[in-house]
Amino acid sequence: MVTGGQAIRGTRVGSGPMGEMERGEDAPGTDVTFHCSKGHTTTVRFSAETDAELPEQWDCIRCGLPAGTDPANPPDPPSITPYKTHLAYVQERRDDAAGAALLDEALGKLREQRGTA
Ligand SMILES: [Zn+2]
């Protein structure tokens, strides 16, 4: 699969006065419009020369969110892992401390057993 926008012609939709004089007249393509969850539209022209299947999703050129071909049902934005809260850090440290204590206890028992052996 070819990735990267440079490989795709005609992505500059409506850019510049030369837009209407597309050289693609003899190179038919398919314009596909993708809709992101923020309501942006991204139109991508896929060359008919390639046999590649049209993708179901495309990264929005405006916000980078995944965009789909169905305007009524855009793909959900990827869930972003929230930053750890201070409380989470504290709890984690507590767990670490408890784990260390348990380890010490276990080691202590081992030493006792070895001492008596
Ligand atoms: Zn967008």
Coordinates of N, CA, C and O and ligand atoms in Angstrom, one line a residue:
M1 N 0.8 -1.2 0.0 CA 0.0 0.0 0.0 C 0.9 1.2 0.0 O 1.9 1.3 0.7
V2 N 0.5 2.2 -0.8 CA 1.3 3.4 -0.9 C 0.8 4.4 0.1 O -0.4 4.7 0.1
T3 N 1.6 4.9 0.9 CA 1.2 5.9 1.8 C 2.0 7.2 1.5 O 2.9 7.2 0.8
G4 N 1.5 8.2 2.1 CA 2.1 9.5 1.9 C 1.4 10.3 0.8 O 1.1 9.8 -0.2
G5 N 1.1 11.6 1.2 CA 0.3 12.4 0.3 C 1.0 12.7 -1.0 O 0.3 13.0 -2.0
Q6 N 2.3 12.6 -1.1 CA 3.0 13.1 -2.3 C 2.7 12.2 -3.4 O 2.8 12.5 -4.6
A7 N 2.3 11.0 -3.1 CA 2.0 10.0 -4.2 C 0.7 10.2 -4.8 O 0.4 9.7 -5.9
I8 N -0.1 11.0 -4.2 CA -1.5 11.2 -4.7 C -1.6 12.6 -5.4 O -1.3 13.6 -4.8
R9 N -2.0 12.6 -6.6 CA -2.2 13.8 -7.3 C -3.6 14.4 -7.0 O -4.5 13.7 -6.6
G10 N -3.7 15.7 -7.1 CA -4.9 16.4 -7.0 C -5.4 16.6 -5.6 O -6.6 16.9 -5.4
T11 N -4.5 16.5 -4.6 CA -4.9 16.7 -3.3 C -5.1 18.2 -3.0 O -5.8 18.6 -2.1
R12 N -4.6 19.0 -3.9 CA -4.7 20.5 -3.7 C -6.0 20.9 -4.3 O -6.1 21.6 -5.3
V13 N -7.1 20.5 -3.7 CA -8.4 20.8 -4.2 C -8.7 22.3 -4.0 O -8.5 22.8 -2.9
G14 N -9.0 23.0 -5.0 CA -9.4 24.4 -4.9 C -8.2 25.3 -4.5 O -8.4 26.3 -3.8
S15 N -7.0 24.9 -4.8 CA -5.9 25.7 -4.4 C -5.3 26.4 -5.6 O -4.8 25.7 -6.5
G16 N -5.5 27.7 -5.6 CA -4.9 28.4 -6.7 C -5.8 28.5 -7.9 O -6.7 27.8 -8.1
P17 N -5.4 29.5 -8.8 CA -6.3 29.7 -10.0 C -6.1 28.6 -11.0 O -7.0 28.6 -11.9
M18 N -5.1 27.8 -10.9 CA -5.0 26.7 -11.9 C -5.8 25.5 -11.5 O -5.8 24.5 -12.2
G19 N -6.6 25.6 -10.5 CA -7.4 24.5 -10.0 C -8.3 23.9 -11.1 O -8.5 22.7 -11.1
E20 N -8.9 24.8 -11.9 CA -9.8 24.3 -12.9 C -9.2 23.7 -14.0 O -9.8 23.0 -14.8
M21 N -7.9 24.0 -14.2 CA -7.2 23.4 -15.4 C -6.4 22.2 -14.9 O -5.2 22.1 -15.1
E22 N -7.1 21.3 -14.4 CA -6.5 20.1 -13.9 C -5.9 19.2 -15.1 O -6.6 19.0 -16.0
R23 N -4.7 18.8 -14.9 CA -4.1 18.0 -15.9 C -4.8 16.6 -15.9 O -4.4 15.8 -16.7
G24 N -5.6 16.4 -15.0 CA -6.2 15.0 -14.8 C -7.3 14.7 -15.8 O -7.9 13.7 -15.6
E25 N -7.5 15.5 -16.8 CA -8.6 15.2 -17.7 C -8.4 13.9 -18.4 O -9.3 13.2 -18.7
D26 N -7.1 13.6 -18.8 CA -6.9 12.4 -19.4 C -6.4 11.3 -18.4 O -6.0 10.2 -18.8
A27 N -6.5 11.6 -17.2 CA -6.2 10.7 -16.1 C -7.3 10.7 -15.1 O -7.2 11.4 -14.1
P28 N -8.4 10.0 -15.4 CA -9.5 10.1 -14.5 C -9.2 9.6 -13.1 O -8.4 8.7 -12.9
G29 N -9.9 10.2 -12.2 CA -9.7 9.8 -10.8 C -11.0 9.8 -10.1 O -12.1 10.2 -10.7
T30 N -11.0 9.5 -8.9 CA -12.2 9.5 -8.1 C -12.0 10.4 -6.9 O -11.1 10.3 -6.1
D31 N -12.9 11.4 -6.8 CA -12.9 12.3 -5.7 C -13.6 11.7 -4.5 O -14.8 11.3 -4.7
V32 N -13.0 11.5 -3.4 CA -13.6 11.0 -2.2 C -13.5 12.1 -1.1 O -12.5 12.6 -0.9
T33 N -14.7 12.4 -0.6 CA -14.7 13.3 0.5 C -14.8 12.6 1.8 O -15.7 11.8 2.0
F34 N -13.9 13.0 2.7 CA -14.0 12.4 4.1 C -14.4 13.4 5.1 O -14.1 14.6 4.9
H35 N -15.1 12.9 6.1 CA -15.7 13.8 7.1 C -15.2 13.4 8.4 O -15.3 12.3 8.8
C36 N -14.6 14.4 9.1 CA -14.1 14.1 10.5 C -15.2 14.4 11.5 O -16.2 15.0 11.2
S37 N -15.0 14.0 12.7 CA -16.0 14.2 13.8 C -16.2 15.7 14.1 O -17.1 16.0 14.8
K38 N -15.3 16.5 13.6 CA -15.4 18.0 13.9 C -16.1 18.7 12.8 O -16.3 19.9 12.8
G39 N -16.5 17.9 11.8 CA -17.3 18.5 10.7 C -16.4 19.0 9.5 O -16.9 19.6 8.6
H40 N -15.1 18.8 9.6 CA -14.3 19.2 8.5 C -14.5 18.2 7.3 O -14.8 17.1 7.6
T41 N -14.2 18.7 6.2 CA -14.2 17.8 5.0 C -12.8 17.8 4.4 O -12.2 18.8 4.3
T42 N -12.4 16.6 4.0 CA -11.2 16.4 3.3 C -11.4 15.7 2.0 O -11.9 14.6 2.0
T43 N -11.2 16.4 0.9 CA -11.5 15.7 -0.4 C -10.1 15.2 -1.0 O -9.2 16.0 -1.1
V44 N -10.1 14.0 -1.3 CA -8.9 13.4 -1.9 C -9.2 12.8 -3.2 O -10.2 12.1 -3.4
R45 N -8.4 13.1 -4.2 CA -8.6 12.4 -5.5 C -7.7 11.2 -5.6 O -6.5 11.3 -5.5
F46 N -8.3 10.1 -5.9 CA -7.6 8.9 -6.1 C -7.5 8.6 -7.6 O -8.5 8.6 -8.3
S47 N -6.3 8.4 -8.0 CA -6.1 8.2 -9.4 C -6.7 6.8 -9.8 O -6.6 5.9 -9.1
A48 N -7.3 6.8 -11.0 CA -7.9 5.6 -11.4 C -6.9 4.6 -12.0 O -7.2 3.5 -12.3
E49 N -5.7 5.2 -12.1 CA -4.6 4.3 -12.6 C -4.2 3.2 -11.6 O -3.8 2.1 -12.0
T50 N -4.4 3.6 -10.4 CA -4.0 2.6 -9.4 C -5.2 1.7 -9.1 O -6.4 2.1 -9.1
D51 N -4.9 0.5 -8.8 CA -5.9 -0.5 -8.5 C -6.2 -0.6 -7.0 O -6.9 -1.4 -6.5
A52 N -5.5 0.3 -6.3 CA -5.6 0.2 -4.8 C -7.1 0.5 -4.4 O -7.7 1.4 -5.0
E53 N -7.5 -0.1 -3.4 CA -8.8 0.1 -2.9 C -8.9 1.5 -2.2 O -7.9 1.9 -1.7
L54 N -10.0 2.1 -2.3 CA -10.2 3.4 -1.7 C -10.2 3.2 -0.2 O -10.9 2.3 0.3
P55 N -9.5 4.0 0.6 CA -9.5 3.8 2.0 C -10.8 4.2 2.6 O -11.5 5.1 2.1
E56 N -11.2 3.6 3.7 CA -12.4 4.0 4.4 C -12.2 5.2 5.3 O -13.2 5.9 5.6
Q57 N -11.0 5.4 5.6 CA -10.7 6.5 6.5 C -9.5 7.3 6.0 O -8.7 6.8 5.2
W58 N -9.5 8.6 6.3 CA -8.4 9.5 5.9 C -8.2 10.4 7.0 O -9.1 10.9 7.7
D59 N -6.9 10.8 7.2 CA -6.7 11.8 8.3 C -7.1 13.2 7.8 O -6.8 13.6 6.8
C60 N -7.9 13.8 8.7 CA -8.4 15.1 8.4 C -7.2 16.1 8.2 O -6.3 16.1 9.0
I61 N -7.3 16.8 7.0 CA -6.2 17.7 6.8 C -6.2 18.9 7.7 O -5.2 19.7 7.8
R62 N -7.3 19.2 8.4 CA -7.4 20.4 9.2 C -7.0 20.1 10.7 O -6.4 20.9 11.3
C63 N -7.5 18.9 11.2 CA -7.3 18.7 12.6 C -6.6 17.3 12.8 O -6.2 17.1 13.9
G64 N -6.4 16.5 11.8 CA -5.7 15.3 11.9 C -6.5 14.1 12.5 O -5.9 13.0 12.6
L65 N -7.7 14.4 12.8 CA -8.5 13.3 13.3 C -8.9 12.4 12.1 O -8.9 12.8 11.0
P66 N -9.2 11.1 12.4 CA -9.6 10.2 11.4 C -10.9 10.7 10.8 O -11.8 11.1 11.5
A67 N -11.0 10.7 9.5 CA -12.2 11.1 8.8 C -12.8 9.9 8.0 O -12.0 9.2 7.4
G68 N -14.1 9.8 7.9 CA -14.7 8.7 7.2 C -15.5 9.3 6.0 O -15.8 10.5 5.9
T69 N -16.0 8.4 5.2 CA -16.8 8.8 4.0 C -18.2 9.1 4.3 O -18.9 9.7 3.5
D70 N -18.7 8.6 5.5 CA -20.1 8.9 5.8 C -20.2 10.1 6.7 O -19.7 10.1 7.8
P71 N -20.7 11.2 6.1 CA -20.8 12.5 6.9 C -21.7 12.3 8.1 O -21.5 13.1 9.1
A72 N -22.6 11.4 8.1 CA -23.5 11.3 9.2 C -22.9 10.4 10.3 O -23.4 10.4 11.5
N73 N -21.8 9.8 10.0 CA -21.3 8.9 11.0 C -19.8 8.9 10.9 O -19.1 7.9 10.5
P74 N -19.2 10.0 11.3 CA -17.7 10.1 11.2 C -17.1 9.2 12.3 O -17.7 8.9 13.3
P75 N -15.9 8.8 12.0 CA -15.2 7.9 13.0 C -14.9 8.6 14.3 O -14.7 9.8 14.3
D76 N -15.0 7.9 15.3 CA -14.7 8.5 16.6 C -13.2 8.9 16.7 O -12.3 8.2 16.2
P77 N -13.0 10.0 17.3 CA -11.5 10.4 17.5 C -10.9 9.3 18.4 O -11.5 8.8 19.3
P78 N -9.6 9.1 18.2 CA -8.9 8.1 19.0 C -8.9 8.6 20.5 O -8.7 9.7 20.8
S79 N -9.1 7.6 21.3 CA -9.1 8.0 22.8 C -7.7 8.3 23.2 O -6.7 7.6 22.8
I80 N -7.6 9.3 23.9 CA -6.3 9.8 24.3 C -6.1 9.4 25.8 O -6.9 9.6 26.6
T81 N -5.0 8.7 26.1 CA -4.7 8.3 27.4 C -4.5 9.6 28.3 O -3.6 10.4 28.0
P82 N -5.3 9.7 29.3 CA -5.2 10.9 30.1 C -3.9 10.9 31.0 O -3.4 9.8 31.3
Y83 N -3.5 12.0 31.3 CA -2.3 12.1 32.1 C -2.6 11.5 33.5 O -3.7 11.6 34.0
K84 N -1.7 10.9 34.1 CA -1.9 10.4 35.4 C -2.1 11.5 36.4 O -1.5 12.6 36.4
T85 N -3.1 11.3 37.2 CA -3.4 12.3 38.3 C -2.4 12.1 39.4 O -1.7 11.1 39.5
H86 N -2.3 13.2 40.2 CA -1.5 13.1 41.4 C -1.9 11.9 42.3 O -1.0 11.2 42.8
L87 N -3.2 11.8 42.4 CA -3.7 10.7 43.2 C -3.2 9.3 42.7 O -2.8 8.5 43.5
A88 N -3.2 9.2 41.4 CA -2.8 7.9 40.8 C -1.3 7.7 41.2 O -0.9 6.5 41.5
Y89 N -0.5 8.7 41.1 CA 0.9 8.6 41.4 C 1.0 8.1 42.9 O 1.8 7.2 43.2
V90 N 0.3 8.8 43.8 CA 0.4 8.5 45.2 C 0.0 7.0 45.4 O 0.7 6.3 46.1
Q91 N -1.1 6.6 44.8 CA -1.5 5.2 45.0 C -0.5 4.3 44.4 O -0.3 3.2 45.0
E92 N 0.1 4.6 43.3 CA 1.1 3.8 42.8 C 2.3 3.6 43.7 O 2.8 2.5 43.9
R93 N 2.7 4.7 44.3 CA 3.8 4.7 45.2 C 3.5 3.9 46.5 O 4.3 3.2 47.0
R94 N 2.2 4.0 46.9 CA 1.8 3.2 48.0 C 1.9 1.7 47.7 O 2.3 0.9 48.5
D95 N 1.4 1.4 46.5 CA 1.5 0.0 46.1 C 2.9 -0.5 46.1 O 3.3 -1.6 46.5
D96 N 3.8 0.4 45.6 CA 5.2 0.0 45.5 C 5.7 -0.2 47.0 O 6.4 -1.2 47.2
A97 N 5.4 0.7 47.8 CA 5.8 0.6 49.2 C 5.3 -0.7 49.9 O 6.0 -1.4 50.5
A98 N 4.0 -1.0 49.6 CA 3.5 -2.2 50.2 C 4.2 -3.4 49.6 O 4.4 -4.4 50.3
G99 N 4.4 -3.4 48.3 CA 5.1 -4.5 47.7 C 6.5 -4.7 48.3 O 6.9 -5.8 48.5
A100 N 7.2 -3.6 48.5 CA 8.5 -3.7 49.1 C 8.4 -4.3 50.5 O 9.3 -5.1 50.9
A101 N 7.4 -3.9 51.2 CA 7.3 -4.4 52.6 C 7.0 -5.9 52.5 O 7.6 -6.6 53.3
L102 N 6.2 -6.3 51.7 CA 5.9 -7.7 51.6 C 7.1 -8.5 51.2 O 7.4 -9.6 51.7
L103 N 7.9 -7.9 50.3 CA 9.1 -8.5 49.8 C 10.1 -8.7 51.0 O 10.7 -9.7 51.2
D104 N 10.2 -7.6 51.8 CA 11.1 -7.7 52.9 C 10.6 -8.7 53.9 O 11.4 -9.5 54.4
E105 N 9.3 -8.8 54.1 CA 8.8 -9.8 55.0 C 9.1 -11.2 54.5 O 9.6 -12.1 55.2
A106 N 8.9 -11.4 53.2 CA 9.2 -12.7 52.6 C 10.7 -13.1 52.7 O 11.0 -14.2 53.1
L107 N 11.5 -12.1 52.5 CA 12.9 -12.3 52.6 C 13.3 -12.6 54.0 O 14.2 -13.5 54.3
G108 N 12.7 -11.9 54.9 CA 13.0 -12.1 56.3 C 12.6 -13.6 56.7 O 13.4 -14.2 57.4
K109 N 11.5 -14.1 56.2 CA 11.1 -15.4 56.6 C 12.1 -16.4 55.9 O 12.5 -17.4 56.6
L110 N 12.5 -16.1 54.7 CA 13.5 -17.0 54.1 C 14.8 -17.0 54.9 O 15.4 -18.1 55.1
R111 N 15.2 -15.9 55.4 CA 16.4 -15.8 56.2 C 16.3 -16.6 57.5 O 17.2 -17.3 57.9
E112 N 15.1 -16.5 58.1 CA 14.8 -17.2 59.3 C 14.9 -18.7 59.0 O 15.5 -19.5 59.8
Q113 N 14.3 -19.1 57.9 CA 14.3 -20.5 57.6 C 15.7 -21.0 57.4 O 16.1 -22.1 57.9
R114 N 16.4 -20.2 56.7 CA 17.8 -20.6 56.4 C 18.6 -20.7 57.7 O 19.5 -21.5 57.9
G115 N 18.3 -19.7 58.6 CA 19.0 -19.6 59.8 C 18.8 -20.8 60.7 O 19.7 -21.3 61.3
T116 N 17.6 -21.4 60.6 CA 17.3 -22.5 61.5 C 17.6 -23.8 60.8 O 17.6 -24.9 61.5
A117 N 17.9 -23.7 59.5 CA 18.1 -25.0 58.8 C 19.5 -25.6 59.1 O 20.4 -24.8 59.4
Ligands
ZN1 ZN -11.1 17.8 11.1

